Amino acid sequence: MKTIKDFDLKGKKVILRSDFNVSIKDGKIISNERITAELPTINYLTDNGAKVIIMSHLGKIKSEEDKKKNSLYIVYEELLKLLKTKVIFSSATNGSILEEKVSSLKNGEVLLMENTRYEDLDGQKESKCDEDLSKYWASLGDIFINDAFGMTHRRHASNYGISKYLENGVGLLIEKEVNGLKPILNPEAPFTIVMSGAKLEDKLALIKSLAPKCSNLLLGGGIANTFLAVDHNIGASLASTDLINEAKEMLSIYKERIILPIDVKVDANGKLEIKNIDDINNTEVIYDIGPKTIQKYKEIISNSKTIFLNGTVGKYELAGFEEGTKETLAAISKASGYTVIGGGDALSSAEYFKITGFNFISTGGGATLNYIANKKMECFDEE
Ligand code: 3PG
């Protein structure tokens, strides 16, 4: 794998694929970790006289409304504050306006192109790795540098597609991730993974490949709810109901390793209540793990030699449902094992609660889980 250091960059138009998929709340970026993590690569390119064309996605784009919510302009404003060099923005993702902006770049200058997924509105061209779009974007540059570690599990036009048509290599962030994740690739046991997320369908394949490799898989969020729904009433909580049988099968194989909440915090018609997992009523909604579960998860974490967390175990943005996420993060930050947190939501929650002290912070969520599971950075997954 070539790296950024293997190229003569002076005067070259370098397309840099970054992962600026940041969480935004009330018009503000919650954590700019994914942006600051990319600065060494951008600075290396500009210091060496490249003309840098940065591409990234932000969120998922399925409607015009999604476009308004997920413009990369907010990231452009952040780059303006963080970079010393001239930065311009192209609101076009194709066509003459974009091409003119690319041609106007001088050595050491940066152009940030609008969200690559704007191209998804018309036939999911970005996410389905459309050949014409890949070729077109590649035609804008001389060299392609992929540094979007958080995207390495996706086969999109702006990462996998472009790389087929240009001389290419990886950036400094991917190098850093590979080094920081080494202890997790060959983890010292007990190895504990804390995994949460809204939908089991997004993580099922990963759970299947990670369960045999770890000692404990602590679950939270909608994923945990789907597993709980195998033999409990989860009320009106979020779950992937069509995957309950899959969850049942996984539980029968990995009964000892898949650890589920034993109590939860629910919204009971507007009132916050702590409930044992057998006592949930039909109208109640689980938004966090309960105190007994927090205690259990903390003990497992402190007895582990390697720990990785992706996602947040509760809906911490809702008042009263912060504790599970906060306590789990705090336990990991204090653990004596090798600790890594990864993914947009995990990073944002650590920033929100101002919890630091992890051995490594990975910009990847699904990408990092995929890397741990397969020990290679392979984009297998189309959107
Ligand atoms: C991530 O946040 O995990 C990456 O940016 C990939 O985003 P996606 O899950 O929307 O493809």
XYZ file of N, CA and C and ligand atoms in Angstrom, residues 19 21 34 57 59-60 117 150-151 153-154 365-366 383, ligand 1:
53
model
N -13.146 11.482 5.856
C -14.445 11.164 6.454
C -14.825 12.294 7.406
N -17.894 12.913 8.234
C -19.264 12.588 8.622
C -19.428 12.858 10.115
N -13.156 14.137 13.957
C -12.892 13.604 12.616
C -12.235 14.660 11.721
N -18.527 12.460 2.508
C -19.981 12.415 2.617
C -20.359 13.006 3.968
N -23.853 12.285 6.511
C -25.205 11.737 6.672
C -25.625 10.911 5.474
N -26.934 10.669 5.403
C -27.486 9.908 4.274
C -28.409 10.844 3.505
N -22.625 12.521 -1.244
C -23.909 11.803 -1.315
C -25.030 12.648 -1.919
N -12.955 5.891 8.346
C -14.312 5.535 8.770
C -15.201 5.016 7.649
N -14.710 5.125 6.427
C -15.471 4.720 5.233
C -14.898 3.479 4.564
N -15.135 0.499 4.997
C -16.019 -0.662 4.813
C -17.069 -0.415 3.735
N -17.020 0.746 3.093
C -18.017 1.068 2.064
C -17.365 1.091 0.689
N -16.340 3.707 13.055
C -17.299 2.942 13.831
C -17.445 1.582 13.170
N -18.356 1.514 12.180
C -18.539 0.274 11.410
C -17.220 -0.150 10.764
N -23.895 0.637 0.407
C -24.911 1.275 1.255
C -26.273 0.614 1.081
C -19.398 6.358 9.703
O -19.813 7.350 10.315
O -19.375 5.221 10.210
C -18.849 6.541 8.337
O -18.708 7.879 8.020
C -19.729 5.836 7.333
O -20.991 6.421 7.328
P -22.260 5.589 6.846
O -22.525 4.542 7.879
O -23.370 6.597 6.702
O -21.897 4.957 5.530
